[in-house]
CSV table of C-alpha atoms and ligand atoms in Angstrom, one decimal:
chain,number,residue,atom,x,y,z
N,166,UNK,CA,0.0,0.0,0.0
N,167,UNK,CA,2.9,2.3,0.6
N,168,UNK,CA,4.0,2.0,-3.0
N,169,UNK,CA,7.0,-0.1,-2.1
N,170,UNK,CA,5.4,-3.5,-1.6
N,171,UNK,CA,3.9,-4.9,-4.7
N,172,UNK,CA,2.1,-7.8,-3.0
N,173,UNK,CA,0.0,-7.1,0.1
N,174,UNK,CA,-3.4,-7.8,1.6
N,175,UNK,CA,-5.7,-5.2,3.3
N,176,UNK,CA,-8.1,-5.9,6.1
N,177,UNK,CA,-11.0,-3.7,6.9
N,178,UNK,CA,-14.2,-3.5,8.9
N,179,UNK,CA,-16.2,-4.0,5.6
N,180,UNK,CA,-15.3,-4.9,2.0
N,181,UNK,CA,-18.0,-4.2,-0.6
N,182,UNK,CA,-17.2,-6.2,-3.6
N,183,UNK,CA,-20.5,-4.8,-5.4
N,184,UNK,CA,-21.0,-8.1,-7.2
N,185,UNK,CA,-21.7,-9.9,-4.0
N,186,UNK,CA,-22.6,-9.1,-0.4
N,187,UNK,CA,-20.5,-6.9,1.9
N,188,UNK,CA,-17.9,-8.9,3.9
N,189,UNK,CA,-17.4,-8.1,7.6
N,190,UNK,CA,-13.8,-8.0,8.7
N,191,UNK,CA,-12.9,-8.5,5.1
N,192,UNK,CA,-9.5,-9.1,3.5
N,193,UNK,CA,-8.5,-8.3,-0.1
N,194,UNK,CA,-5.2,-9.4,-1.7
N,195,UNK,CA,-3.4,-7.3,-4.3
N,196,UNK,CA,-0.5,-8.1,-6.4
N,197,UNK,CA,1.0,-5.4,-8.6
N,198,UNK,CA,-1.9,-3.7,-10.4
N,199,UNK,CA,-4.4,-6.4,-9.8
N,200,UNK,CA,-6.7,-7.9,-7.2
N,201,UNK,CA,-5.8,-11.5,-6.8
N,202,UNK,CA,-8.3,-12.6,-4.1
N,203,UNK,CA,-11.4,-11.1,-2.3
N,204,UNK,CA,-12.1,-12.5,1.1
N,205,UNK,CA,-8.8,-14.1,1.9
N,206,UNK,CA,-5.1,-13.2,2.3
N,207,UNK,CA,-3.1,-15.3,-0.2
N,208,UNK,CA,0.3,-14.1,0.9
N,209,UNK,CA,2.5,-15.3,3.8
N,210,UNK,CA,2.7,-11.8,5.4
N,211,UNK,CA,-0.2,-10.7,7.6
N,212,UNK,CA,-2.7,-8.2,6.1
N,213,UNK,CA,-2.4,-4.5,6.7
N,214,UNK,CA,-5.2,-3.6,9.0
N,215,UNK,CA,-6.8,-0.3,7.9
N,216,UNK,CA,-9.3,-0.4,10.7
N,217,UNK,CA,-12.8,1.1,10.7
N,218,UNK,CA,-12.9,1.5,7.0
N,219,UNK,CA,-15.1,0.4,4.0
N,220,UNK,CA,-13.1,-0.8,1.1
N,221,UNK,CA,-15.2,-0.3,-2.1
N,222,UNK,CA,-14.3,-0.2,-5.8
N,223,UNK,CA,-13.0,3.2,-6.9
N,224,UNK,CA,-16.0,5.3,-7.8
N,225,UNK,CA,-16.9,6.4,-11.3
N,226,UNK,CA,-18.0,9.9,-12.0
N,227,UNK,CA,-19.7,9.3,-15.4
N,228,UNK,CA,-20.2,12.9,-16.3
N,229,UNK,CA,-18.3,16.1,-15.6
N,230,UNK,CA,-16.8,19.2,-17.3
N,231,UNK,CA,-13.5,19.8,-15.6
N,232,UNK,CA,-12.9,23.2,-17.3
N,233,UNK,CA,-15.1,24.7,-14.5
N,234,UNK,CA,-13.3,23.0,-11.6
N,235,UNK,CA,-11.6,26.3,-10.5
N,236,UNK,CA,-15.0,28.0,-9.9
N,237,UNK,CA,-15.5,29.1,-6.2
N,238,UNK,CA,-19.3,28.6,-6.5
N,239,UNK,CA,-22.0,27.6,-9.0
N,240,UNK,CA,-22.9,29.9,-11.8
N,241,UNK,CA,-26.3,31.4,-11.0
N,242,UNK,CA,-28.6,30.9,-8.0
N,243,UNK,CA,-30.3,27.6,-7.2
N,244,UNK,CA,-33.6,27.4,-9.1
N,245,UNK,CA,-32.3,29.4,-12.0
N,246,UNK,CA,-34.0,28.6,-15.3
N,247,UNK,CA,-31.9,26.4,-17.6
N,248,UNK,CA,-31.7,28.9,-20.5
N,249,UNK,CA,-30.8,31.8,-18.1
N,250,UNK,CA,-28.0,29.6,-16.7
N,251,UNK,CA,-26.7,28.9,-20.2
N,252,UNK,CA,-26.6,32.7,-20.8
N,253,UNK,CA,-24.5,33.1,-17.6
N,254,UNK,CA,-22.2,30.3,-18.6
N,255,UNK,CA,-21.6,31.9,-22.0
N,256,UNK,CA,-20.9,35.2,-20.2
N,257,UNK,CA,-18.5,33.4,-17.8
N,258,UNK,CA,-16.6,32.0,-20.7
N,259,UNK,CA,-16.3,35.4,-22.3
N,260,UNK,CA,-15.1,37.0,-19.1
N,261,UNK,CA,-12.6,34.2,-18.5
N,262,UNK,CA,-11.1,34.8,-22.0
N,263,UNK,CA,-11.2,38.6,-21.6
N,264,UNK,CA,-9.5,38.4,-18.1
N,265,UNK,CA,-6.6,36.3,-19.4
N,266,UNK,CA,-3.8,38.1,-21.2
N,267,UNK,CA,-3.4,35.7,-24.1
N,268,UNK,CA,-4.3,32.3,-25.6
N,269,UNK,CA,-1.4,30.5,-23.9
N,270,UNK,CA,-2.3,31.9,-20.5
N,271,UNK,CA,-5.9,30.8,-21.0
N,272,UNK,CA,-4.8,27.3,-21.9
N,273,UNK,CA,-2.6,27.1,-18.8
N,274,UNK,CA,-5.6,28.3,-16.7
N,275,UNK,CA,-7.8,25.6,-18.1
N,276,UNK,CA,-5.1,23.0,-17.6
N,277,UNK,CA,-4.9,23.9,-14.0
N,278,UNK,CA,-8.7,23.7,-13.6
N,279,UNK,CA,-8.6,20.2,-15.1
N,280,UNK,CA,-5.9,19.0,-12.7
N,281,UNK,CA,-7.7,20.7,-9.8
N,282,UNK,CA,-10.9,18.8,-10.8
N,283,UNK,CA,-9.1,15.5,-11.0
N,284,UNK,CA,-7.5,16.1,-7.6
N,285,UNK,CA,-10.9,17.0,-6.1
N,286,UNK,CA,-12.4,13.8,-7.7
N,287,UNK,CA,-9.7,11.6,-6.2
N,288,UNK,CA,-10.4,13.1,-2.7
N,289,UNK,CA,-13.9,11.7,-2.8
N,290,UNK,CA,-12.8,8.2,-4.0
N,291,UNK,CA,-13.1,8.5,-7.7
N,292,UNK,CA,-10.8,6.4,-9.9
N,293,UNK,CA,-12.6,6.7,-13.2
N,294,UNK,CA,-14.0,9.8,-14.9
N,295,UNK,CA,-16.2,10.5,-17.9
N,296,UNK,CA,-15.0,13.9,-18.8
N,297,UNK,CA,-16.6,16.3,-21.5
N,298,UNK,CA,-13.8,18.1,-23.1
N,299,UNK,CA,-13.8,21.3,-25.2
N,300,UNK,CA,-11.5,21.6,-28.2
N,301,UNK,CA,-9.1,23.4,-25.9
N,302,UNK,CA,-9.1,21.0,-23.0
N,303,UNK,CA,-9.0,17.9,-25.4
N,304,UNK,CA,-5.9,19.1,-27.0
N,305,UNK,CA,-4.0,19.4,-23.8
N,306,UNK,CA,-5.7,16.8,-21.5
N,307,UNK,CA,-3.0,15.6,-19.1
N,308,UNK,CA,-1.9,12.1,-20.2
N,309,UNK,CA,-0.3,11.2,-17.0
N,310,UNK,CA,-3.4,11.2,-14.9
N,311,UNK,CA,-3.2,8.8,-12.0
N,312,UNK,CA,-6.9,7.8,-12.6
N,313,UNK,CA,-8.7,6.4,-15.6
N,314,UNK,CA,-10.2,9.1,-17.7
N,315,UNK,CA,-12.4,8.9,-20.8
N,316,UNK,CA,-12.5,12.2,-22.6
N,317,UNK,CA,-15.6,12.9,-24.7
N,318,UNK,CA,-14.9,15.6,-27.2
N,319,UNK,CA,-17.9,18.0,-27.2
N,320,UNK,CA,-19.3,18.9,-30.7
N,321,UNK,CA,-21.4,21.9,-31.3
N,322,UNK,CA,-22.7,22.5,-34.8
N,323,UNK,CA,-26.3,23.5,-35.2
N,324,UNK,CA,-26.4,24.4,-38.9
N,325,UNK,CA,-25.7,22.0,-41.7
N,326,UNK,CA,-22.8,24.0,-43.2
N,327,UNK,CA,-20.8,23.7,-39.9
N,328,UNK,CA,-21.7,20.0,-39.5
N,329,UNK,CA,-19.3,18.6,-42.1
N,330,UNK,CA,-16.4,20.6,-40.7
N,331,UNK,CA,-17.2,19.6,-37.1
N,332,UNK,CA,-17.3,15.9,-38.2
N,333,UNK,CA,-14.0,16.2,-40.0
N,334,UNK,CA,-12.4,17.7,-36.9
N,335,UNK,CA,-13.8,15.0,-34.7
N,336,UNK,CA,-12.6,12.2,-37.0
N,337,UNK,CA,-9.1,13.6,-37.2
N,338,UNK,CA,-9.1,13.7,-33.4
N,339,UNK,CA,-10.3,10.1,-32.9
N,340,UNK,CA,-7.8,8.9,-35.5
N,341,UNK,CA,-4.8,10.8,-34.1
N,342,UNK,CA,-2.1,8.4,-32.9
N,343,UNK,CA,-0.7,11.3,-30.7
N,344,UNK,CA,-3.5,11.1,-28.2
N,345,UNK,CA,-3.0,8.5,-25.5
N,346,UNK,CA,-6.1,8.9,-23.3
N,347,UNK,CA,-9.4,7.0,-24.0
N,348,UNK,CA,-11.6,8.9,-26.3
N,349,UNK,CA,-15.4,9.4,-26.6
N,350,UNK,CA,-17.7,11.5,-28.7
N,351,UNK,CA,-20.2,14.0,-27.5
N,352,UNK,CA,-22.8,15.7,-29.6
N,353,UNK,CA,-23.7,18.3,-27.0
N,354,UNK,CA,-27.5,18.5,-27.0
N,355,UNK,CA,-30.6,18.6,-29.3
N,356,UNK,CA,-30.5,22.4,-29.3
N,357,UNK,CA,-26.8,22.7,-30.4
N,358,UNK,CA,-26.2,19.9,-32.9
N,359,UNK,CA,-27.9,19.2,-36.3
N,360,UNK,CA,-29.9,16.0,-36.1
N,361,UNK,CA,-28.0,14.6,-39.2
N,362,UNK,CA,-24.7,15.2,-37.5
N,363,UNK,CA,-25.9,13.4,-34.3
N,364,UNK,CA,-27.0,10.4,-36.5
N,365,UNK,CA,-23.6,10.4,-38.2
N,366,UNK,CA,-21.7,10.6,-34.9
N,367,UNK,CA,-23.7,7.7,-33.5
N,368,UNK,CA,-22.8,5.6,-36.6
N,369,UNK,CA,-19.2,6.6,-36.2
N,370,UNK,CA,-19.3,5.6,-32.6
N,371,UNK,CA,-20.4,2.1,-33.6
N,372,UNK,CA,-17.8,1.9,-36.4
N,373,UNK,CA,-14.9,3.0,-34.1
N,374,UNK,CA,-16.2,1.3,-31.0
N,375,UNK,CA,-16.1,4.6,-29.2
N,376,UNK,CA,-18.6,5.6,-26.4
N,377,UNK,CA,-20.8,8.6,-27.0
N,378,UNK,CA,-22.4,10.9,-24.4
N,379,UNK,CA,-25.2,13.4,-25.1
N,380,UNK,CA,-27.2,15.8,-22.9
N,381,UNK,CA,-30.9,14.9,-23.4
N,382,UNK,CA,-34.3,15.5,-21.8
N,383,UNK,CA,-32.5,17.8,-19.4
N,384,UNK,CA,-34.9,20.7,-19.1
N,385,UNK,CA,-38.5,21.6,-19.6
N,386,UNK,CA,-37.4,24.3,-22.1
N,387,UNK,CA,-35.7,21.7,-24.2
N,388,UNK,CA,-38.8,19.6,-24.4
N,389,UNK,CA,-40.8,22.7,-25.3
N,390,UNK,CA,-38.4,23.4,-28.2
N,391,UNK,CA,-38.7,19.9,-29.5
N,392,UNK,CA,-42.4,19.7,-29.1
N,393,UNK,CA,-43.4,23.1,-30.5
N,394,UNK,CA,-40.3,24.9,-31.9
N,395,UNK,CA,-41.0,27.7,-29.3
N,396,UNK,CA,-40.0,28.9,-25.9
N,397,UNK,CA,-36.9,30.5,-24.2
N,398,UNK,CA,-34.5,28.3,-26.2
N,399,UNK,CA,-35.4,30.1,-29.4
N,400,UNK,CA,-34.8,33.5,-27.9
N,401,UNK,CA,-31.5,32.3,-26.4
N,402,UNK,CA,-30.2,30.8,-29.6
N,403,UNK,CA,-31.3,33.9,-31.6
N,404,UNK,CA,-29.4,36.1,-29.2
N,405,UNK,CA,-26.3,33.8,-29.7
N,406,UNK,CA,-26.8,34.1,-33.4
N,407,UNK,CA,-27.2,30.2,-33.4
N,408,UNK,CA,-30.8,29.7,-34.4
N,409,UNK,CA,-32.2,28.2,-37.6
N,410,UNK,CA,-35.8,27.3,-37.4
N,411,UNK,CA,-35.4,24.7,-40.1
N,412,UNK,CA,-32.8,22.6,-38.3
N,413,UNK,CA,-35.0,20.7,-35.9
N,414,UNK,CA,-37.9,19.2,-37.8
N,415,UNK,CA,-41.4,19.6,-36.3
N,416,UNK,CA,-42.6,16.4,-34.7
N,417,UNK,CA,-39.1,15.3,-33.7
N,418,UNK,CA,-39.1,13.9,-30.1
N,419,UNK,CA,-36.8,12.7,-27.4
N,420,UNK,CA,-37.7,9.2,-28.7
N,421,UNK,CA,-36.1,10.1,-32.1
N,422,UNK,CA,-32.9,11.0,-30.3
N,423,UNK,CA,-32.9,7.9,-28.2
N,424,UNK,CA,-33.4,5.7,-31.2
N,425,UNK,CA,-30.5,7.4,-32.9
N,426,UNK,CA,-28.3,7.1,-29.8
N,427,UNK,CA,-29.1,3.4,-29.8
N,428,UNK,CA,-27.1,3.1,-33.0
N,429,UNK,CA,-23.9,3.9,-31.1
N,430,UNK,CA,-21.4,1.5,-29.7
N,431,UNK,CA,-22.5,2.6,-26.2
N,432,UNK,CA,-24.3,5.8,-25.4
N,433,UNK,CA,-24.6,7.8,-22.2
N,434,UNK,CA,-27.9,9.6,-22.0
N,435,UNK,CA,-26.8,12.6,-19.8
N,436,UNK,CA,-29.5,13.6,-17.3
N,437,UNK,CA,-32.8,12.2,-18.8
N,438,UNK,CA,-34.6,14.2,-16.2
N,439,UNK,CA,-37.8,14.3,-18.2
N,440,UNK,CA,-37.9,10.9,-19.8
N,441,UNK,CA,-41.4,9.2,-20.1
N,442,UNK,CA,-42.1,5.7,-19.1
N,443,UNK,CA,-42.1,4.7,-22.8
N,444,UNK,CA,-38.7,6.2,-23.3
N,445,UNK,CA,-37.4,4.5,-20.2
N,446,UNK,CA,-38.7,1.1,-21.5
N,447,UNK,CA,-36.9,1.8,-24.8
N,448,UNK,CA,-33.6,2.4,-23.0
N,449,UNK,CA,-34.2,-0.7,-20.8
N,450,UNK,CA,-34.6,-2.8,-24.0
N,451,UNK,CA,-31.2,-1.4,-25.1
N,452,UNK,CA,-29.6,-1.9,-21.7
N,453,UNK,CA,-26.5,-3.5,-23.1
N,454,UNK,CA,-25.5,-0.4,-25.0
N,455,UNK,CA,-27.3,2.5,-23.2
N,456,UNK,CA,-26.8,4.1,-19.8
N,457,UNK,CA,-28.6,7.1,-18.2
N,458,UNK,CA,-26.3,9.3,-16.1
N,459,UNK,CA,-28.1,10.9,-13.2
N,460,UNK,CA,-26.4,14.1,-11.8
N,461,UNK,CA,-28.3,14.3,-8.4
N,462,UNK,CA,-27.2,17.6,-7.0
N,463,UNK,CA,-27.1,19.4,-10.3
N,464,UNK,CA,-30.7,18.1,-10.9
N,465,UNK,CA,-31.6,19.7,-7.5
N,466,UNK,CA,-29.7,23.0,-8.3
N,467,UNK,CA,-32.1,23.5,-11.3
N,468,UNK,CA,-35.1,22.6,-9.2
N,469,UNK,CA,-36.4,20.2,-11.9
N,470,UNK,CA,-38.7,18.4,-9.4
N,471,UNK,CA,-38.4,14.8,-8.4
N,472,UNK,CA,-36.0,12.7,-10.5
N,473,UNK,CA,-37.7,9.6,-11.8
N,474,UNK,CA,-35.0,7.3,-10.4
N,475,UNK,CA,-37.4,4.8,-8.9
N,476,UNK,CA,-39.3,4.6,-12.2
N,477,UNK,CA,-36.0,4.1,-14.2
N,478,UNK,CA,-34.7,1.4,-12.0
N,479,UNK,CA,-38.2,-0.2,-12.0
N,480,UNK,CA,-38.1,-0.4,-15.8
N,481,UNK,CA,-34.6,-1.8,-15.8
N,482,UNK,CA,-32.7,1.3,-17.1
N,483,UNK,CA,-29.0,1.1,-16.2
N,484,UNK,CA,-28.2,4.3,-14.2
N,485,UNK,CA,-24.8,5.7,-13.5
N,486,UNK,CA,-24.0,8.8,-11.4
N,487,UNK,CA,-22.2,12.0,-12.4
N,488,UNK,CA,-21.5,15.3,-10.7
N,489,UNK,CA,-21.8,17.4,-13.8
N,490,UNK,CA,-19.5,20.5,-13.4
N,491,UNK,CA,-18.9,23.0,-10.7
N,492,UNK,CA,-20.9,25.5,-12.7
N,493,UNK,CA,-24.0,23.7,-11.3
N,494,UNK,CA,-22.6,21.8,-8.3
N,495,UNK,CA,-20.7,22.9,-5.2
N,496,UNK,CA,-18.0,20.3,-5.6
N,497,UNK,CA,-17.0,17.1,-7.5
N,498,UNK,CA,-17.5,14.8,-4.5
N,499,UNK,CA,-19.1,11.6,-6.0
N,500,UNK,CA,-19.6,10.1,-2.6
N,501,UNK,CA,-21.7,13.1,-1.7
N,502,UNK,CA,-23.8,12.5,-4.8
N,503,UNK,CA,-24.4,8.9,-3.5
N,504,UNK,CA,-25.3,10.1,0.0
N,505,UNK,CA,-27.6,12.7,-1.6
N,506,UNK,CA,-29.4,9.9,-3.5
N,507,UNK,CA,-29.7,7.9,-0.3
N,508,UNK,CA,-31.3,10.8,1.5
N,509,UNK,CA,-33.7,11.8,-1.3
N,510,UNK,CA,-34.6,8.4,-2.7
N,511,UNK,CA,-35.0,6.3,0.5
N,512,UNK,CA,-36.9,3.7,-1.6
N,513,UNK,CA,-33.7,2.8,-3.5
N,514,UNK,CA,-31.5,0.2,-1.8
N,515,UNK,CA,-28.0,1.2,-0.7
N,516,UNK,CA,-26.5,-1.6,-2.7
N,517,UNK,CA,-28.2,-0.2,-5.8
N,518,UNK,CA,-26.7,3.2,-5.1
N,519,UNK,CA,-23.2,1.7,-4.7
N,520,UNK,CA,-23.6,-0.1,-8.0
N,521,UNK,CA,-24.6,3.1,-9.7
N,522,UNK,CA,-21.5,4.9,-8.5
N,523,UNK,CA,-19.2,2.1,-9.4
N,524,UNK,CA,-19.9,-0.8,-11.8
N,525,UNK,CA,-22.7,0.9,-13.8
N,526,UNK,CA,-20.4,3.9,-14.4
N,527,UNK,CA,-17.5,1.6,-15.4
N,528,UNK,CA,-19.9,-0.3,-17.7
N,529,UNK,CA,-21.0,3.0,-19.4
N,530,UNK,CA,-17.4,3.7,-20.1
N,531,UNK,CA,-16.8,0.2,-21.5
N,532,UNK,CA,-14.4,-0.7,-18.6
N,533,UNK,CA,-16.4,-3.1,-16.5
N,534,UNK,CA,-14.3,-6.1,-17.4
N,535,UNK,CA,-11.4,-4.3,-16.0
N,536,UNK,CA,-12.7,-2.4,-13.0
N,537,UNK,CA,-15.9,-1.2,-11.2
N,538,UNK,CA,-16.2,-4.1,-8.7
N,539,UNK,CA,-13.8,-6.0,-6.5
N,540,UNK,CA,-13.1,-9.3,-8.0
N,541,UNK,CA,-10.0,-11.5,-8.6
N,542,UNK,CA,-8.3,-10.4,-11.9
N,543,UNK,CA,-9.7,-6.9,-11.9
N,544,UNK,CA,-7.5,-3.8,-11.6
N,545,UNK,CA,-6.9,-2.8,-8.0
N,546,UNK,CA,-8.9,0.4,-8.1
N,547,UNK,CA,-10.1,0.9,-4.6
N,548,UNK,CA,-11.5,3.6,-2.3
N,549,UNK,CA,-11.0,3.3,1.4
N,550,UNK,CA,-13.8,5.2,3.1
N,551,UNK,CA,-13.6,6.0,6.9
N,552,UNK,CA,-16.7,4.8,8.8
N,553,UNK,CA,-18.3,6.0,12.0
N,554,UNK,CA,-18.3,3.8,15.1
N,555,UNK,CA,-22.2,3.3,14.6
N,556,UNK,CA,-23.7,-0.1,13.6
N,557,UNK,CA,-26.4,-0.7,11.1
N,558,UNK,CA,-28.4,-3.7,9.9
N,559,UNK,CA,-27.4,-2.8,6.3
N,560,UNK,CA,-23.7,-1.8,6.1
N,561,UNK,CA,-24.5,0.3,3.1
N,562,UNK,CA,-26.2,2.7,5.5
N,563,UNK,CA,-22.9,3.3,7.2
N,564,UNK,CA,-21.1,3.8,3.9
N,565,UNK,CA,-23.7,6.3,2.6
N,566,UNK,CA,-24.2,8.3,5.8
N,567,UNK,CA,-21.3,10.8,5.7
N,568,UNK,CA,-20.0,12.4,2.5
N,569,UNK,CA,-17.2,14.5,4.1
N,570,UNK,CA,-15.3,11.6,5.5
N,571,UNK,CA,-11.7,10.8,4.8
N,572,UNK,CA,-11.2,8.8,1.7
N,573,UNK,CA,-8.0,7.3,0.3
N,574,UNK,CA,-7.7,5.9,-3.2
N,575,UNK,CA,-5.6,3.1,-4.8
N,576,UNK,CA,-5.6,3.2,-8.6
N,577,UNK,CA,-4.0,0.2,-10.2
N,578,UNK,CA,-2.7,-0.9,-6.8
N,579,UNK,CA,-0.9,2.4,-6.0
N,580,UNK,CA,-1.9,4.9,-3.3
N,581,UNK,CA,-2.7,8.2,-5.0
N,582,UNK,CA,-1.3,11.4,-3.5
N,583,UNK,CA,-3.8,14.0,-4.8
N,584,UNK,CA,-1.7,17.1,-4.1
N,585,UNK,CA,1.0,16.0,-6.5
N,586,UNK,CA,-1.4,16.6,-9.4
N,587,UNK,CA,-1.5,20.4,-8.7
N,588,UNK,CA,2.2,20.8,-9.4
N,589,UNK,CA,2.7,22.4,-12.8
Y,15,LIG,ZN1,-23.0,18.2,-18.6
C-alpha cells in the first residue's frame, strides 16, 4: 500500500465487492496492479489492518466538465432557469477569455482547472472519470493522470454548413495516434447539434467502438423546443446568433434522439430528467448499450422536481452517477452524490446506489471487465472510506451516511497522493 510492496493484503471492517454481499472484517489481496483474491489473504505476510474503513471499488464519476473546476461557486442561484443559466455560462466563458492576457495563459488556466478537478475527484474516492472536453481541453488533457479518464470531445454545430467541418475535426481527433487517453464522442444537446450530425456521430461511434455521451431530456425548455419549436431556447439561440428554425424538424421527439443514440457503440444519456415511461422502457430494452447518467445535486440545483430514479430502476434502465460540473454543483464529490441519492430516494437500496456509483459507471465507459467491482483479476482500483463507530443492519447505511469523511484511493494498486497533481 505504501507504494513499495507490490504484494499485500488489506483488512478492513467491511469490504463491498459490489458483485456480492459486503464482507465483515474482510480481506483483499493485491499483487501489482491487480486484485488476486477477495475474502482471503493469499500471501505469507499478515494483512495491513486499515481499521474502521469500508473498502469499495474506486468510484466512477460518469459525467463532468473539468474546465469549470476552478469556480468558487456555482454559476447562478439555485432554481435558475436552464436557459438563463446557459446565458450566464456563456458570459462566464467570455469573461474568462477577456481576463486572461493571451491564448497560452488561457490554456494554462484551463489545464490547472482540469488538474484541480481530477484532484478533487480523487479526494472523494473517484478512480474513473467520464469527462466532457472542449476543443481546448481535449488538445491538452494531461496524459499522465493517475486515474482512468475517458474524454468525450464535445461537438457543437447546429447548422448544416458547420456539421461537415465539425465531423472532420472530430474524425481527425479520434484517428490521431498522438492522443493517449481514451476517447469518446459527445454531440452536446438537441439544441446545439444538427440531427443529421448526431446520427452520423452515432454511426461513427459504432464503427470506431467509441462511447458517446449526449445531454438529453434535461430541461422543460428543451422539451418545449422539440415539441413546438418555441420557448426560451429560441430567444437564447437567436441572441447567440445560433438559431435556424429549419434545423429541428417539427414532430421530432426525445424518442427520435434515443433511437439514434441506440445506434452507437455505447451511449450515455446525460440527465434524462424528463424521460417518459415509454422512453425508459426503450432504454431498458437497449440496456446492453445505453446508460442514463443521473447528476443528483445538479438536478436539484435547477429545481427540476423529483428525479424519476425509482421509475427508471423499476423499468430496468442502467443508471450511473455524475456530478456534472462546478458550474452547477458545489464540488466534485461523488460520494456526496451517492449520499444525496440515499437521502432523497429512500426507496432505492444502498446496494443499488453503490452499484450506480461504481460498476454501472465503469460499464457505461466500457471498462467493467477491467474495474468497477472488487473481483480477482480486476484492476486494484479501490476507495478506502472511513466509517463512523455506529452499527447498522445494512452496512451500506454506514457507507452512505457521511460524505465529508476521509477517503484514500488506490488506482492500479498504487496509493494516489492527490496534491502531487497540482504541481505544474
Ligand atoms: Zn453536462
